[in-house]
Coordinates of C-alpha atoms in Angstrom, one line a residue:
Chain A
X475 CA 0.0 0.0 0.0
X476 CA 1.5 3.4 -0.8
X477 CA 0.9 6.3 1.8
X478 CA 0.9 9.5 0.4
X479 CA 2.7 12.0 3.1
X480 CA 4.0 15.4 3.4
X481 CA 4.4 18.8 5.0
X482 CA 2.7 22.4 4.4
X483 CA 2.9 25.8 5.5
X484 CA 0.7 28.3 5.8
X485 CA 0.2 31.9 6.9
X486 CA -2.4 32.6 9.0
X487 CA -4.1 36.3 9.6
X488 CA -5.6 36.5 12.6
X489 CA -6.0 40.3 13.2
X490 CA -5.2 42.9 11.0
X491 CA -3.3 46.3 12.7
X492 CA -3.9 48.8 10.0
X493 CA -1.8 51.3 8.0
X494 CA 1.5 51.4 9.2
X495 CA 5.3 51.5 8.3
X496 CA 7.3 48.6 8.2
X497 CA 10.3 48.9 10.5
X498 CA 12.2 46.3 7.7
X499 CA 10.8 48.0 3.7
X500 CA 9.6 51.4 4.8
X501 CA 6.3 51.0 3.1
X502 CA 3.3 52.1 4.5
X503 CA 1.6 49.2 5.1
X504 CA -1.3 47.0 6.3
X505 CA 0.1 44.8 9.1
X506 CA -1.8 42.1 10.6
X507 CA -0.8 39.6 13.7
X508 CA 0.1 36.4 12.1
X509 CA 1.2 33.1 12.8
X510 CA 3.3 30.7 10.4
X511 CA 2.0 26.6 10.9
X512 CA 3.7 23.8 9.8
X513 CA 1.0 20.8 8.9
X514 CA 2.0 17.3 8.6
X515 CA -0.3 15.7 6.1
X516 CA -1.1 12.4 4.8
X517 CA -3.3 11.8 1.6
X518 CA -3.0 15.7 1.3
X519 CA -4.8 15.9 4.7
X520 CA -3.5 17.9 7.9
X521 CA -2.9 15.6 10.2
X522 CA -1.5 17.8 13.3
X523 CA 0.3 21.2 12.9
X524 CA 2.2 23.4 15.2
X525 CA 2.9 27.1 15.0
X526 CA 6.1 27.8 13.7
X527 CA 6.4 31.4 14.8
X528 CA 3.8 33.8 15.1
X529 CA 4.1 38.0 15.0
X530 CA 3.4 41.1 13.6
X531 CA 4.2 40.7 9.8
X532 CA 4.3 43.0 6.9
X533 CA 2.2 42.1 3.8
X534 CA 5.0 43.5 1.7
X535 CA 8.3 42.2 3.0
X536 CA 6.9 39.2 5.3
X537 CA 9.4 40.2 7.9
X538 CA 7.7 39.3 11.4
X539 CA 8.7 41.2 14.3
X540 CA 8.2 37.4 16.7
X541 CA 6.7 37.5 19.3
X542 CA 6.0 34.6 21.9
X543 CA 2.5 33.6 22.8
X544 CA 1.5 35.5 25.4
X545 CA 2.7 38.8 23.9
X546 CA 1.2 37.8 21.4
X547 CA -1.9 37.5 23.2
X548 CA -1.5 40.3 24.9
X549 CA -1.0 42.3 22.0
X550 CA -3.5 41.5 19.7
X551 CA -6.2 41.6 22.6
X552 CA -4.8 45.3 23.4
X553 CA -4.9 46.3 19.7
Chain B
X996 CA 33.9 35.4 -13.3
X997 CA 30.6 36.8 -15.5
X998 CA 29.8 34.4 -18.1
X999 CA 27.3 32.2 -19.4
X1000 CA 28.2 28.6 -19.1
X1001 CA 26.2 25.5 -19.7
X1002 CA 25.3 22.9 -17.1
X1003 CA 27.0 19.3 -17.2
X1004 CA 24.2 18.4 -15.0
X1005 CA 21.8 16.9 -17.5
X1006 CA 24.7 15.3 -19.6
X1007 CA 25.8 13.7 -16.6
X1008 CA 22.2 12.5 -15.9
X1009 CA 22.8 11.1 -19.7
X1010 CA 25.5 9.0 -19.0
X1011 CA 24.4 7.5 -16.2
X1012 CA 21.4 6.5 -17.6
X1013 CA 23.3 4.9 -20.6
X1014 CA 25.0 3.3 -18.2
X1015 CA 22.2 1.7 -16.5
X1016 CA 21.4 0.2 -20.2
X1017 CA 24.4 -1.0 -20.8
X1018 CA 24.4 -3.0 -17.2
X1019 CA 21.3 -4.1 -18.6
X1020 CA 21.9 -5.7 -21.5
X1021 CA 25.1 -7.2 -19.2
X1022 CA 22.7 -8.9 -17.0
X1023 CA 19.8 -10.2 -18.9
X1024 CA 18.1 -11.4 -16.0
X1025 CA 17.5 -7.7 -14.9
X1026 CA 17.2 -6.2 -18.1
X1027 CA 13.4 -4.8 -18.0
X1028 CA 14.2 -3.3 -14.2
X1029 CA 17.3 -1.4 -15.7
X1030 CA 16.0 -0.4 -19.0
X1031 CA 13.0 1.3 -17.0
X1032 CA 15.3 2.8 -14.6
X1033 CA 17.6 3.9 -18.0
X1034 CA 14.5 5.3 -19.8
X1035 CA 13.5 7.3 -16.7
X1036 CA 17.5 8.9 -16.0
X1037 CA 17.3 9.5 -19.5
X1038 CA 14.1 11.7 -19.6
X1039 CA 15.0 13.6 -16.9
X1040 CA 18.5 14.0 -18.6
X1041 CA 17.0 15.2 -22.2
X1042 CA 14.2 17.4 -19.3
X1043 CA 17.8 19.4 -17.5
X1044 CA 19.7 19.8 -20.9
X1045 CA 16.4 21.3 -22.5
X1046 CA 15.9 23.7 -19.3
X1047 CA 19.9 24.5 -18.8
X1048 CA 20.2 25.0 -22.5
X1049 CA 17.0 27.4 -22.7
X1050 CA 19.0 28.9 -19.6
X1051 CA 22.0 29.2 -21.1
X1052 CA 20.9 30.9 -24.9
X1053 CA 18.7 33.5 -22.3
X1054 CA 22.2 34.6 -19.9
X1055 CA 23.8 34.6 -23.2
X1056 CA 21.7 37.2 -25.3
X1057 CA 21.2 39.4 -21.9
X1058 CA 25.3 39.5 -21.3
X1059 CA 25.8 40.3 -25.2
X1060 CA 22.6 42.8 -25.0
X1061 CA 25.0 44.3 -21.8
X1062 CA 28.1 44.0 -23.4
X1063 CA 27.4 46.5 -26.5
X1064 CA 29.1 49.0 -24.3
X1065 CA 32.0 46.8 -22.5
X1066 CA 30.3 46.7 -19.6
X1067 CA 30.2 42.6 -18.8
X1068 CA 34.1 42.7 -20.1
X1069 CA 34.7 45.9 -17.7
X1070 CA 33.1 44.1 -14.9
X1071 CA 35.3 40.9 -15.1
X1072 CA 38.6 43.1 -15.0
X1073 CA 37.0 45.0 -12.3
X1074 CA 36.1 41.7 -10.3
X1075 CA 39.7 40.2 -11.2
X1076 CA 41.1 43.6 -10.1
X1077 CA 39.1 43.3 -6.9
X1078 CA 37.3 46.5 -7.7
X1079 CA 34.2 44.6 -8.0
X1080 CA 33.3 42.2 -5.7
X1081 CA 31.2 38.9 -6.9
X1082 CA 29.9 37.0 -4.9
X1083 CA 28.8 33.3 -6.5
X1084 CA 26.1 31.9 -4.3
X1085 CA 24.0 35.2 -4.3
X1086 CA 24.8 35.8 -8.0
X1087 CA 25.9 39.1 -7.4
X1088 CA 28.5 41.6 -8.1
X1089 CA 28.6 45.0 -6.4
X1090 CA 30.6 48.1 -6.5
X1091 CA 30.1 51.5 -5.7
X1092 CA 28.3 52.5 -8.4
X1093 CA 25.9 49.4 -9.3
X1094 CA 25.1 45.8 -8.8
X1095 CA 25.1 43.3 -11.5
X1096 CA 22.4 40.8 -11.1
X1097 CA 23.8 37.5 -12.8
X1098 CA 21.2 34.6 -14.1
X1099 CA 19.2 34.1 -17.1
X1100 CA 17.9 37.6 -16.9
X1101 CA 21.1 39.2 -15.8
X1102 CA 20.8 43.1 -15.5
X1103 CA 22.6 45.8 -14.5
X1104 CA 21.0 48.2 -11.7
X1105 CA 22.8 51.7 -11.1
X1106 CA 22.7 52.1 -6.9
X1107 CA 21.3 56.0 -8.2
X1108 CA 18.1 53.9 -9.6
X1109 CA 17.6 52.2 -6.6
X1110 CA 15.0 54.0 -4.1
X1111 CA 15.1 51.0 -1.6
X1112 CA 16.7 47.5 -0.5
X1113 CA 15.3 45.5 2.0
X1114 CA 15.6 41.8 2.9
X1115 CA 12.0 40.1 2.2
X1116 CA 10.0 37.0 2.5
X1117 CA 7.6 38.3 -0.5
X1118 CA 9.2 36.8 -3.8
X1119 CA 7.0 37.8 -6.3
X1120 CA 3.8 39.0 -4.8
X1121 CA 4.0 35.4 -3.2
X1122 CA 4.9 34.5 0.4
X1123 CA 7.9 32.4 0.6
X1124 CA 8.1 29.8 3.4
X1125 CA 11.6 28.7 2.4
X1126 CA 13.3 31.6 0.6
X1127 CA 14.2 34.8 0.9
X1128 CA 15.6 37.4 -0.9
X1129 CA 17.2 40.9 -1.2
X1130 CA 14.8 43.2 -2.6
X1131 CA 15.7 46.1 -4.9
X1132 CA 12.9 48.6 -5.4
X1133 CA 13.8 51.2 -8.3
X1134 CA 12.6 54.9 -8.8
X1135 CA 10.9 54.3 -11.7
X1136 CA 8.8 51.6 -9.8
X1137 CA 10.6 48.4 -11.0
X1138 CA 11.6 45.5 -8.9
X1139 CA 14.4 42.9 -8.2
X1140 CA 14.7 40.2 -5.8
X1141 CA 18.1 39.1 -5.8
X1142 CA 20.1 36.9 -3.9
X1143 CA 17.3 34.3 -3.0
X1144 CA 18.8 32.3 -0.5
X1145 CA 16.8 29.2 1.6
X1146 CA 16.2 30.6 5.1
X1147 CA 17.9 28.0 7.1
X1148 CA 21.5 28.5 5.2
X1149 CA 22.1 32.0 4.5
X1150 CA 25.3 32.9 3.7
X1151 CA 28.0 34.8 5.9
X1152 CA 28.1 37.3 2.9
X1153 CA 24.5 37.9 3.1
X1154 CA 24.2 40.4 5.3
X1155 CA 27.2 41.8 4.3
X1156 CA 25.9 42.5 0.8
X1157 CA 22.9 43.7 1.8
X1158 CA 24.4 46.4 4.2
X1159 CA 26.8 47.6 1.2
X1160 CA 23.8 48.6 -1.1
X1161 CA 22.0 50.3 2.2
X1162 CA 25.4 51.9 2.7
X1163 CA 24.9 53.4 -1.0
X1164 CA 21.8 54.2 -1.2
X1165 CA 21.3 57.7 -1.2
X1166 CA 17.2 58.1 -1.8
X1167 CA 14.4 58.8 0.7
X1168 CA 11.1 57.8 -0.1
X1169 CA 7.6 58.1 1.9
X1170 CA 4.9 56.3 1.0
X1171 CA 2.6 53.2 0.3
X1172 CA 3.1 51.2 -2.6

């Protein structure tokens, strides 16, 4: 029998910060909270993921400024 | 060293594969298993030359294009002279004045063009979870990511590069995209 397994990322928004400049680019940007998840997969389904690093990100550069999870918490709540 | 050179890669893919026939039609008692195996190292063979030699014609027409005024032949004696520094695994060469971005669709960027570099995760509109890459944002609103590097091995000259064009870059801009 041949299993099918693998890995994929994704980029997940969860809360976006509005126009702002990015300390990395310059641009004036929309930045957003975001966490980066690695999923394990097999037959192209996600079998269990973790969070790979999670932050405020720049749509334009996709430089994260990380943050651990209860700043990020924090800061997200706070925004 | 700027020039366009062809990949062994796929030839060397071709070899083997004729190798694998050739074992085959030593040992008949295995010949389907290597002729399959042959056939498939061969394919992907004939697939690289095809790609590296598309490659290969495309650096070749942008360095002569770039050469009608001297400048790939200026570059080398500059980079032998160690006026211009090259560095392979980014597939770059810098000096005060501009970078050279080697590749298929080598160019030559002026640091006065150049209205911001940045290091970025964006290649191409596209979020990269493996690369990144040395953005070059001209005046005139054109783009370059050079330098793409995987995350997890970046090069000591990396950062080094990178700093040397900021260094050099004179122009302040405000703004949004």
């Amino acid at each position: 029998m041949v299993i099918v397994y693998g890995y994929r990322n994704s980029l997940n928004v969860k809360k976006r910060m509005g126009m702002r400049p990015c300390p990395n680019c310059g641009y004036n940007t929309e930045q957003a909270f975001a966490e980066e998840k690695f999923k394990a997969t097999v037959f192209y389904i996600p079998i269990f993921s973790y969070t790979m690093r999670r932050g405020q990100v720049c749509p334009n550069c996709g430089m994260y400024r990380v943050l651990n999870r209860k700043e990020f918490k924090a800061e997200m709540n706070n925004y | 060293m700027i020039v366009a050179k062809k990949s062994k890669v796929g030839l060397i893919f071709t070899i083997v594969s004729i190798l694998f026939l050739l074992l085959g039609l030593l040992d008949p008692g295995e010949f389907v298993a290597f002729l399959i195996i042959g056939v498939v190292i061969l394919i992907i063979g004939i697939c690289i030359m095809v790609s590296t030699g598309k490659q290969f014609k495309k650096k070749q027409a942008a360095l002569e294009r770039l050469n009608a005024d001297g400048t790939v032949d200026r570059l080398n004696s500059e980079i032998s002279s160690g006026r211009t520094k090259y560095y392979k695994k980014l597939a770059l060469a810098v000096n005060d004045r501009e970078v050279f971005i080697d590749g298929p669709d080598a160019e030559l960027v002026k640091m006065e063009e150049i209205a911001r570099v940045y290091r970025t995760n964006v290649i191409r509109g596209q979020y990269n979870y493996q690369n990144q890459a040395i953005d070059l944002d001209l005046k005139d609103g054109r783009r370059y990511y050079v330098g793409t590097v995987t995350r997890k091995n970046v090069p000591a000259e990396y950062g080094e590069v990178l700093n040397y064009i900021r260094a050099r870059v004179t122009a302040v801009l405000e703004g949004g995209i």
